[in-house]
PDB file of C-alpha atoms in Angstrom:
ATOM      1  CA  MET A   1     -21.423  40.663  11.501  1.00 53.00           C
ATOM      2  CA  THR A   2     -19.003  40.568   8.565  1.00 58.00           C
ATOM      3  CA  THR A   3     -19.212  38.210   5.617  1.00 57.00           C
ATOM      4  CA  ASP A   4     -16.004  36.488   6.711  1.00 61.00           C
ATOM      5  CA  SER A   5     -17.300  35.840  10.232  1.00 64.00           C
ATOM      6  CA  SER A   6     -20.611  34.571   8.850  1.00 68.00           C
ATOM      7  CA  GLY A   7     -18.772  32.197   6.560  1.00 73.00           C
ATOM      8  CA  THR A   8     -16.585  30.970   9.407  1.00 87.00           C
ATOM      9  CA  ARG A   9     -19.598  30.351  11.645  1.00 88.00           C
ATOM     10  CA  ARG A  10     -21.378  28.534   8.830  1.00 88.00           C
ATOM     11  CA  GLU A  11     -18.374  26.312   8.273  1.00 90.00           C
ATOM     12  CA  MET A  12     -18.109  25.592  12.006  1.00 92.00           C
ATOM     13  CA  ASN A  13     -21.788  24.596  12.074  1.00 92.00           C
ATOM     14  CA  LYS A  14     -21.246  22.257   9.142  1.00 93.00           C
ATOM     15  CA  GLN A  15     -18.283  20.641  10.862  1.00 92.00           C
ATOM     16  CA  ALA A  16     -20.292  20.267  14.076  1.00 94.00           C
ATOM     17  CA  THR A  17     -23.136  18.554  12.208  1.00 96.00           C
ATOM     18  CA  ARG A  18     -20.694  16.276  10.415  1.00 95.00           C
ATOM     19  CA  GLN A  19     -19.098  15.344  13.733  1.00 94.00           C
ATOM     20  CA  ALA A  20     -22.530  14.741  15.304  1.00 96.00           C
ATOM     21  CA  ILE A  21     -23.374  12.259  12.541  1.00 96.00           C
ATOM     22  CA  VAL A  22     -20.146  10.313  13.045  1.00 94.00           C
ATOM     23  CA  ASP A  23     -20.594  10.379  16.832  1.00 94.00           C
ATOM     24  CA  ALA A  24     -24.160   9.110  16.477  1.00 95.00           C
ATOM     25  CA  ALA A  25     -23.036   6.202  14.311  1.00 92.00           C
ATOM     26  CA  LEU A  26     -20.312   5.341  16.808  1.00 90.00           C
ATOM     27  CA  THR A  27     -22.733   5.450  19.760  1.00 91.00           C
ATOM     28  CA  LEU A  28     -25.242   3.219  17.958  1.00 90.00           C
ATOM     29  CA  LEU A  29     -22.550   0.708  17.116  1.00 84.00           C
ATOM     30  CA  ARG A  30     -21.227   0.634  20.669  1.00 84.00           C
ATOM     31  CA  ASN A  31     -24.640   0.245  22.273  1.00 87.00           C
ATOM     32  CA  GLN A  32     -26.767  -1.669  19.777  1.00 85.00           C
ATOM     33  CA  GLY A  33     -24.498  -3.442  17.328  1.00 78.00           C
ATOM     34  CA  ARG A  34     -24.384  -3.436  13.552  1.00 76.00           C
ATOM     35  CA  GLU A  35     -28.146  -3.901  12.972  1.00 79.00           C
ATOM     36  CA  ALA A  36     -28.653  -0.368  14.303  1.00 82.00           C
ATOM     37  CA  MET A  37     -26.461   1.108  11.586  1.00 85.00           C
ATOM     38  CA  THR A  38     -29.140   2.430   9.256  1.00 92.00           C
ATOM     39  CA  ALA A  39     -29.461   5.902   7.796  1.00 95.00           C
ATOM     40  CA  THR A  40     -32.722   6.469   9.677  1.00 96.00           C
ATOM     41  CA  ALA A  41     -31.284   5.408  13.033  1.00 96.00           C
ATOM     42  CA  ILE A  42     -28.123   7.468  12.580  1.00 96.00           C
ATOM     43  CA  ALA A  43     -30.116  10.557  11.577  1.00 96.00           C
ATOM     44  CA  GLU A  44     -32.448  10.222  14.560  1.00 96.00           C
ATOM     45  CA  ALA A  45     -29.536   9.752  16.956  1.00 96.00           C
ATOM     46  CA  ALA A  46     -27.829  12.839  15.523  1.00 96.00           C
ATOM     47  CA  GLY A  47     -31.025  14.899  15.806  1.00 96.00           C
ATOM     48  CA  ILE A  48     -31.292  15.561  12.081  1.00 97.00           C
ATOM     49  CA  SER A  49     -33.416  14.369   9.167  1.00 96.00           C
ATOM     50  CA  ARG A  50     -32.402  11.649   6.710  1.00 96.00           C
ATOM     51  CA  ARG A  51     -32.264  14.346   4.054  1.00 96.00           C
ATOM     52  CA  THR A  52     -29.775  16.351   6.087  1.00 97.00           C
ATOM     53  CA  LEU A  53     -27.661  13.253   6.682  1.00 97.00           C
ATOM     54  CA  PHE A  54     -27.457  12.602   2.948  1.00 97.00           C
ATOM     55  CA  ASN A  55     -26.535  16.235   2.365  1.00 96.00           C
ATOM     56  CA  TYR A  56     -23.365  15.526   4.336  1.00 96.00           C
ATOM     57  CA  PHE A  57     -22.718  11.874   3.458  1.00 95.00           C
ATOM     58  CA  PRO A  58     -23.937  10.107   0.304  1.00 93.00           C
ATOM     59  CA  THR A  59     -24.128   6.704   2.044  1.00 90.00           C
ATOM     60  CA  VAL A  60     -23.789   5.067   5.442  1.00 88.00           C
ATOM     61  CA  ASP A  61     -20.451   3.687   4.177  1.00 83.00           C
ATOM     62  CA  ALA A  62     -19.247   7.263   3.765  1.00 86.00           C
ATOM     63  CA  VAL A  63     -20.046   7.927   7.438  1.00 89.00           C
ATOM     64  CA  LEU A  64     -17.992   4.872   8.377  1.00 84.00           C
ATOM     65  CA  ALA A  65     -15.077   6.060   6.247  1.00 83.00           C
ATOM     66  CA  GLU A  66     -14.917   9.500   7.875  1.00 88.00           C
ATOM     67  CA  PRO A  67     -12.809   8.556  10.964  1.00 88.00           C
ATOM     68  CA  LEU A  68     -10.189   6.823   8.811  1.00 84.00           C
ATOM     69  CA  GLN A  69     -10.063   9.822   6.493  1.00 83.00           C
ATOM     70  CA  ARG A  70      -9.462  12.102   9.482  1.00 85.00           C
ATOM     71  CA  LEU A  71      -6.669   9.852  10.724  1.00 85.00           C
ATOM     72  CA  LEU A  72      -4.987   9.831   7.325  1.00 82.00           C
ATOM     73  CA  ASP A  73      -5.494  13.593   7.011  1.00 82.00           C
ATOM     74  CA  ARG A  74      -3.584  14.000  10.276  1.00 82.00           C
ATOM     75  CA  VAL A  75      -0.774  11.752   9.054  1.00 81.00           C
ATOM     76  CA  VAL A  76      -0.615  13.690   5.771  1.00 80.00           C
ATOM     77  CA  GLU A  77      -0.494  16.956   7.721  1.00 82.00           C
ATOM     78  CA  VAL A  78       2.481  15.773   9.775  1.00 80.00           C
ATOM     79  CA  LEU A  79       4.207  14.411   6.663  1.00 78.00           C
ATOM     80  CA  ALA A  80       3.857  17.806   5.009  1.00 79.00           C
ATOM     81  CA  GLU A  81       5.525  19.455   8.017  1.00 82.00           C
ATOM     82  CA  SER A  82       8.485  17.048   8.159  1.00 79.00           C
ATOM     83  CA  THR A  83      11.929  18.048   6.905  1.00 77.00           C
ATOM     84  CA  GLN A  84      13.211  16.780   3.565  1.00 74.00           C
ATOM     85  CA  GLU A  85      16.359  15.487   5.271  1.00 78.00           C
ATOM     86  CA  LEU A  86      14.253  12.875   7.071  1.00 80.00           C
ATOM     87  CA  PRO A  87      13.733   9.638   5.088  1.00 85.00           C
ATOM     88  CA  LEU A  88      10.132   9.486   3.949  1.00 83.00           C
ATOM     89  CA  ILE A  89       9.314   6.153   5.610  1.00 88.00           C
ATOM     90  CA  THR A  90      10.777   7.468   8.891  1.00 89.00           C
ATOM     91  CA  ALA A  91       8.644  10.589   8.526  1.00 86.00           C
ATOM     92  CA  ALA A  92       5.579   8.371   8.026  1.00 86.00           C
ATOM     93  CA  ILE A  93       6.388   6.419  11.204  1.00 89.00           C
ATOM     94  CA  ARG A  94       6.826   9.626  13.182  1.00 87.00           C
ATOM     95  CA  ALA A  95       3.565  10.946  11.749  1.00 84.00           C
ATOM     96  CA  LEU A  96       1.781   7.857  13.027  1.00 86.00           C
ATOM     97  CA  GLN A  97       3.363   8.353  16.430  1.00 84.00           C
ATOM     98  CA  GLY A  98       2.459  12.044  16.488  1.00 78.00           C
ATOM     99  CA  ALA A  99       0.181  13.887  18.865  1.00 72.00           C
ATOM    100  CA  GLY A 100      -3.504  13.213  18.469  1.00 77.00           C
ATOM    101  CA  VAL A 101      -3.170   9.975  16.511  1.00 83.00           C
ATOM    102  CA  PRO A 102      -4.148   7.565  19.354  1.00 81.00           C
ATOM    103  CA  GLN A 103      -7.302   9.602  19.996  1.00 85.00           C
ATOM    104  CA  LEU A 104      -8.224   9.390  16.307  1.00 88.00           C
ATOM    105  CA  LEU A 105      -7.810   5.613  16.332  1.00 91.00           C
ATOM    106  CA  GLU A 106     -10.769   4.786  18.590  1.00 88.00           C
ATOM    107  CA  PRO A 107     -13.533   5.706  16.114  1.00 88.00           C
ATOM    108  CA  VAL A 108     -11.468   4.144  13.327  1.00 87.00           C
ATOM    109  CA  ALA A 109     -11.428   0.906  15.316  1.00 87.00           C
ATOM    110  CA  TYR A 110     -15.163   0.790  16.038  1.00 83.00           C
ATOM    111  CA  LEU A 111     -16.420   1.816  12.639  1.00 78.00           C
ATOM    112  CA  GLY A 112     -13.688  -0.109  10.856  1.00 74.00           C
ATOM    113  CA  ILE A 113     -14.723  -3.318  12.610  1.00 78.00           C
ATOM    114  CA  TYR A 114     -18.271  -2.773  11.433  1.00 74.00           C
ATOM    115  CA  ALA A 115     -17.058  -2.241   7.872  1.00 68.00           C
ATOM    116  CA  GLU A 116     -14.918  -5.391   8.050  1.00 67.00           C
ATOM    117  CA  ASP A 117     -17.863  -7.347   9.415  1.00 64.00           C
ATOM    118  CA  CYS A 118     -20.127  -6.148   6.608  1.00 61.00           C
ATOM    119  CA  SER A 119     -17.598  -7.254   4.012  1.00 56.00           C
ATOM    120  CA  HIS A 120     -17.867 -10.795   5.417  1.00 52.00           C
ATOM    121  CA  GLN A 121     -21.655 -10.855   5.182  1.00 51.00           C
ATOM    122  CA  PRO A 122     -23.382 -12.526   2.175  1.00 41.00           C
ATOM    123  CA  GLY A 123     -23.643  -9.926  -0.547  1.00 41.00           C
ATOM    124  CA  GLY A 124     -21.745  -7.399   1.543  1.00 42.00           C
ATOM    125  CA  SER A 125     -19.254  -5.061  -0.011  1.00 42.00           C
ATOM    126  CA  GLN A 126     -17.159  -2.354   1.545  1.00 46.00           C
ATOM    127  CA  PRO A 127     -14.974   0.025  -0.437  1.00 48.00           C
ATOM    128  CA  ASN A 128     -11.281  -0.210   0.344  1.00 60.00           C
ATOM    129  CA  GLN A 129     -11.055   3.058   2.277  1.00 65.00           C
ATOM    130  CA  TRP A 130      -7.324   2.662   2.880  1.00 69.00           C
ATOM    131  CA  GLN A 131      -6.486   2.702  -0.807  1.00 66.00           C
ATOM    132  CA  ASN A 132      -9.245   5.217  -1.599  1.00 69.00           C
ATOM    133  CA  SER A 133      -7.262   7.716   0.471  1.00 72.00           C
ATOM    134  CA  SER A 134      -4.109   7.360  -1.621  1.00 80.00           C
ATOM    135  CA  ARG A 135      -4.651  10.549  -3.628  1.00 82.00           C
ATOM    136  CA  ASP A 136      -4.085  12.851  -0.638  1.00 79.00           C
ATOM    137  CA  ILE A 137      -0.858  11.110   0.320  1.00 83.00           C
ATOM    138  CA  ILE A 138       0.385  11.064  -3.283  1.00 88.00           C
ATOM    139  CA  THR A 139      -0.344  14.780  -3.660  1.00 87.00           C
ATOM    140  CA  THR A 140       1.471  15.632  -0.416  1.00 83.00           C
ATOM    141  CA  ILE A 141       4.573  13.657  -1.369  1.00 85.00           C
ATOM    142  CA  GLU A 142       4.640  15.092  -4.900  1.00 88.00           C
ATOM    143  CA  ARG A 143       4.533  18.622  -3.496  1.00 86.00           C
ATOM    144  CA  LYS A 144       7.256  17.876  -0.966  1.00 82.00           C
ATOM    145  CA  TYR A 145       9.487  15.993  -3.414  1.00 84.00           C
ATOM    146  CA  PRO A 146       8.813  17.577  -6.836  1.00 87.00           C
ATOM    147  CA  GLU A 147      11.840  15.844  -8.388  1.00 88.00           C
ATOM    148  CA  ALA A 148      10.687  12.359  -7.344  1.00 88.00           C
ATOM    149  CA  ASP A 149       9.559   9.838  -9.943  1.00 93.00           C
ATOM    150  CA  PRO A 150       5.713   9.973  -9.900  1.00 93.00           C
ATOM    151  CA  PHE A 151       5.556   6.198 -10.344  1.00 95.00           C
ATOM    152  CA  GLU A 152       7.737   5.642  -7.297  1.00 93.00           C
ATOM    153  CA  VAL A 153       5.561   8.052  -5.320  1.00 91.00           C
ATOM    154  CA  ARG A 154       2.458   6.047  -6.230  1.00 92.00           C
ATOM    155  CA  ILE A 155       4.163   2.779  -5.279  1.00 93.00           C
ATOM    156  CA  PHE A 156       5.276   4.174  -1.926  1.00 90.00           C
ATOM    157  CA  SER A 157       1.824   5.609  -1.128  1.00 89.00           C
ATOM    158  CA  HIS A 158      -0.047   2.411  -1.912  1.00 90.00           C
ATOM    159  CA  VAL A 159       2.498   0.268  -0.063  1.00 92.00           C
ATOM    160  CA  VAL A 160       2.205   2.418   3.078  1.00 90.00           C
ATOM    161  CA  LEU A 161      -1.589   2.333   2.956  1.00 88.00           C
ATOM    162  CA  GLY A 162      -1.524  -1.412   2.287  1.00 90.00           C
ATOM    163  CA  ALA A 163       0.646  -1.885   5.369  1.00 92.00           C
ATOM    164  CA  GLY A 164      -1.908   0.053   7.414  1.00 89.00           C
ATOM    165  CA  GLN A 165      -4.727  -2.073   6.074  1.00 88.00           C
ATOM    166  CA  ALA A 166      -2.771  -5.272   6.845  1.00 91.00           C
ATOM    167  CA  ALA A 167      -2.216  -4.070  10.418  1.00 93.00           C
ATOM    168  CA  PHE A 168      -5.921  -3.417  10.875  1.00 89.00           C
ATOM    169  CA  GLU A 169      -6.837  -6.828   9.439  1.00 87.00           C
ATOM    170  CA  GLU A 170      -4.356  -8.490  11.800  1.00 92.00           C
ATOM    171  CA  TRP A 171      -5.844  -6.612  14.721  1.00 91.00           C
ATOM    172  CA  THR A 172      -9.390  -7.736  13.901  1.00 86.00           C
ATOM    173  CA  ARG A 173      -8.119 -11.295  13.424  1.00 86.00           C
ATOM    174  CA  GLN A 174      -6.529 -11.252  16.865  1.00 86.00           C
ATOM    175  CA  LEU A 175      -9.713  -9.922  18.419  1.00 82.00           C
ATOM    176  CA  ALA A 176     -11.831 -12.433  16.501  1.00 70.00           C
ATOM    177  CA  ILE A 177     -14.488  -9.722  16.295  1.00 50.00           C
ATOM    178  CA  THR A 178     -15.473 -10.014  12.643  1.00 46.00           C
ATOM    179  CA  THR A 179     -16.872 -13.506  13.200  1.00 44.00           C
ATOM    180  CA  GLY A 180     -17.616 -13.282  16.894  1.00 51.00           C
ATOM    181  CA  PRO A 181     -20.475 -11.019  17.964  1.00 50.00           C
ATOM    182  CA  GLU A 182     -24.082 -11.297  16.933  1.00 53.00           C
ATOM    183  CA  ALA A 183     -25.517  -8.642  14.652  1.00 50.00           C
ATOM    184  CA  ASN A 184     -27.288  -6.890  17.535  1.00 55.00           C
ATOM    185  CA  ALA A 185     -24.462  -7.263  20.067  1.00 59.00           C
ATOM    186  CA  PRO A 186     -22.800  -4.043  21.270  1.00 63.00           C
ATOM    187  CA  LEU A 187     -19.090  -3.590  20.729  1.00 70.00           C
ATOM    188  CA  ASP A 188     -16.727  -2.913  23.599  1.00 76.00           C
ATOM    189  CA  ILE A 189     -13.105  -2.107  22.769  1.00 84.00           C
ATOM    190  CA  SER A 190     -10.729  -1.357  25.627  1.00 86.00           C
ATOM    191  CA  PRO A 191      -8.020   1.350  25.639  1.00 88.00           C
ATOM    192  CA  GLN A 192      -5.461  -1.457  25.703  1.00 91.00           C
ATOM    193  CA  GLN A 193      -6.895  -2.903  22.490  1.00 90.00           C
ATOM    194  CA  ILE A 194      -6.721   0.532  20.862  1.00 91.00           C
ATOM    195  CA  GLN A 195      -3.072   0.716  21.915  1.00 92.00           C
ATOM    196  CA  GLU A 196      -2.490  -2.704  20.369  1.00 93.00           C
ATOM    197  CA  LEU A 197      -3.909  -1.395  17.085  1.00 93.00           C
ATOM    198  CA  HIS A 198      -1.605   1.605  17.270  1.00 93.00           C
ATOM    199  CA  SER A 199       1.368  -0.693  17.904  1.00 95.00           C
ATOM    200  CA  LEU A 200       0.482  -2.908  14.937  1.00 95.00           C
ATOM    201  CA  LEU A 201       0.187   0.092  12.627  1.00 94.00           C
ATOM    202  CA  THR A 202       3.570   1.370  13.777  1.00 94.00           C
ATOM    203  CA  HIS A 203       5.115  -2.086  13.437  1.00 95.00           C
ATOM    204  CA  ALA A 204       3.774  -2.402   9.889  1.00 95.00           C
ATOM    205  CA  LEU A 205       5.568   0.772   8.791  1.00 94.00           C
ATOM    206  CA  GLU A 206       8.722  -0.207  10.668  1.00 95.00           C
ATOM    207  CA  GLN A 207       8.643  -3.512   8.782  1.00 94.00           C
ATOM    208  CA  LEU A 208       8.570  -1.586   5.496  1.00 92.00           C
ATOM    209  CA  ARG A 209      11.537   0.467   6.686  1.00 92.00           C
ATOM    210  CA  ASP A 210      13.561  -2.550   7.806  1.00 92.00           C
ATOM    211  CA  GLY A 211      12.594  -4.902   4.986  1.00 90.00           C
ATOM    212  CA  PHE A 212      11.545  -8.552   5.143  1.00 86.00           C
ATOM    213  CA  PRO A 213      14.663 -10.603   5.863  1.00 82.00           C
ATOM    214  CA  ALA A 214      12.716 -13.766   6.660  1.00 80.00           C
ATOM    215  CA  LEU A 215      11.089 -13.664   3.221  1.00 79.00           C
ATOM    216  CA  LEU A 216      14.435 -13.144   1.469  1.00 70.00           C
ATOM    217  CA  THR A 217      16.139 -16.215   2.913  1.00 67.00           C
ATOM    218  CA  THR A 218      16.400 -19.359   0.812  1.00 59.00           C
ATOM    219  CA  SER A 219      13.432 -21.623   1.392  1.00 58.00           C
ATOM    220  CA  ASP A 220      13.969 -25.299   2.193  1.00 60.00           C
ATOM    221  CA  SER A 221      11.074 -26.113  -0.149  1.00 56.00           C
ATOM    222  CA  THR A 222      11.720 -27.147  -3.731  1.00 52.00           C
ATOM    223  CA  ASP A 223       9.579 -26.748  -6.782  1.00 53.00           C
ATOM    224  CA  LYS A 224       8.690 -30.398  -6.381  1.00 53.00           C
ATOM    225  CA  ASP A 225       7.265 -29.708  -2.940  1.00 55.00           C
ATOM    226  CA  LEU A 226       4.986 -26.945  -4.229  1.00 52.00           C
TER     227      LEU A 226
END
């Protein structure tokens, strides 16, 4: 066996273990609810030790962030392949509508709901994974448009990610999941609800493309009313 093939097999094994950890977390959340989401429980469900889990992910939060990172990686990949003649916001919309995206949304939905729920708990805190992923998108756009103003690139990247986060928050609000289930209640999200999330994400980017005409109209309110 050559060194290259050994390295490839090693990398494939690492990816398989990483996927097994994420799958285990998703299964626990579906079947047992958020109280089951501990490092020990996830490691046992994945058939590994706690030490091995922390070799792959520094925290349970990092496990929860993995599906969203994969989704954004896919969007970045499609953006990188788009033609420069296509307006960037249109390319972002097409990337979101691209092959494989709906399948990537299901784990994002389950684990994202858990993260949202934790952020509403006393003392809970959840890193903003949408904005934490901005560096990859900024780098991709800078490479594709080297003449673009770096400040404008940063604005665009954060606005797009903020729109995605707003769509997800609206979806959880409509489902009333973040305040609904008990801590030990399993989660059950239908394919239709996943499609609704996909539609909201697409709509959010389309809104950025089309602008906000309702917000630009003159308000009937006066300063005295405020």
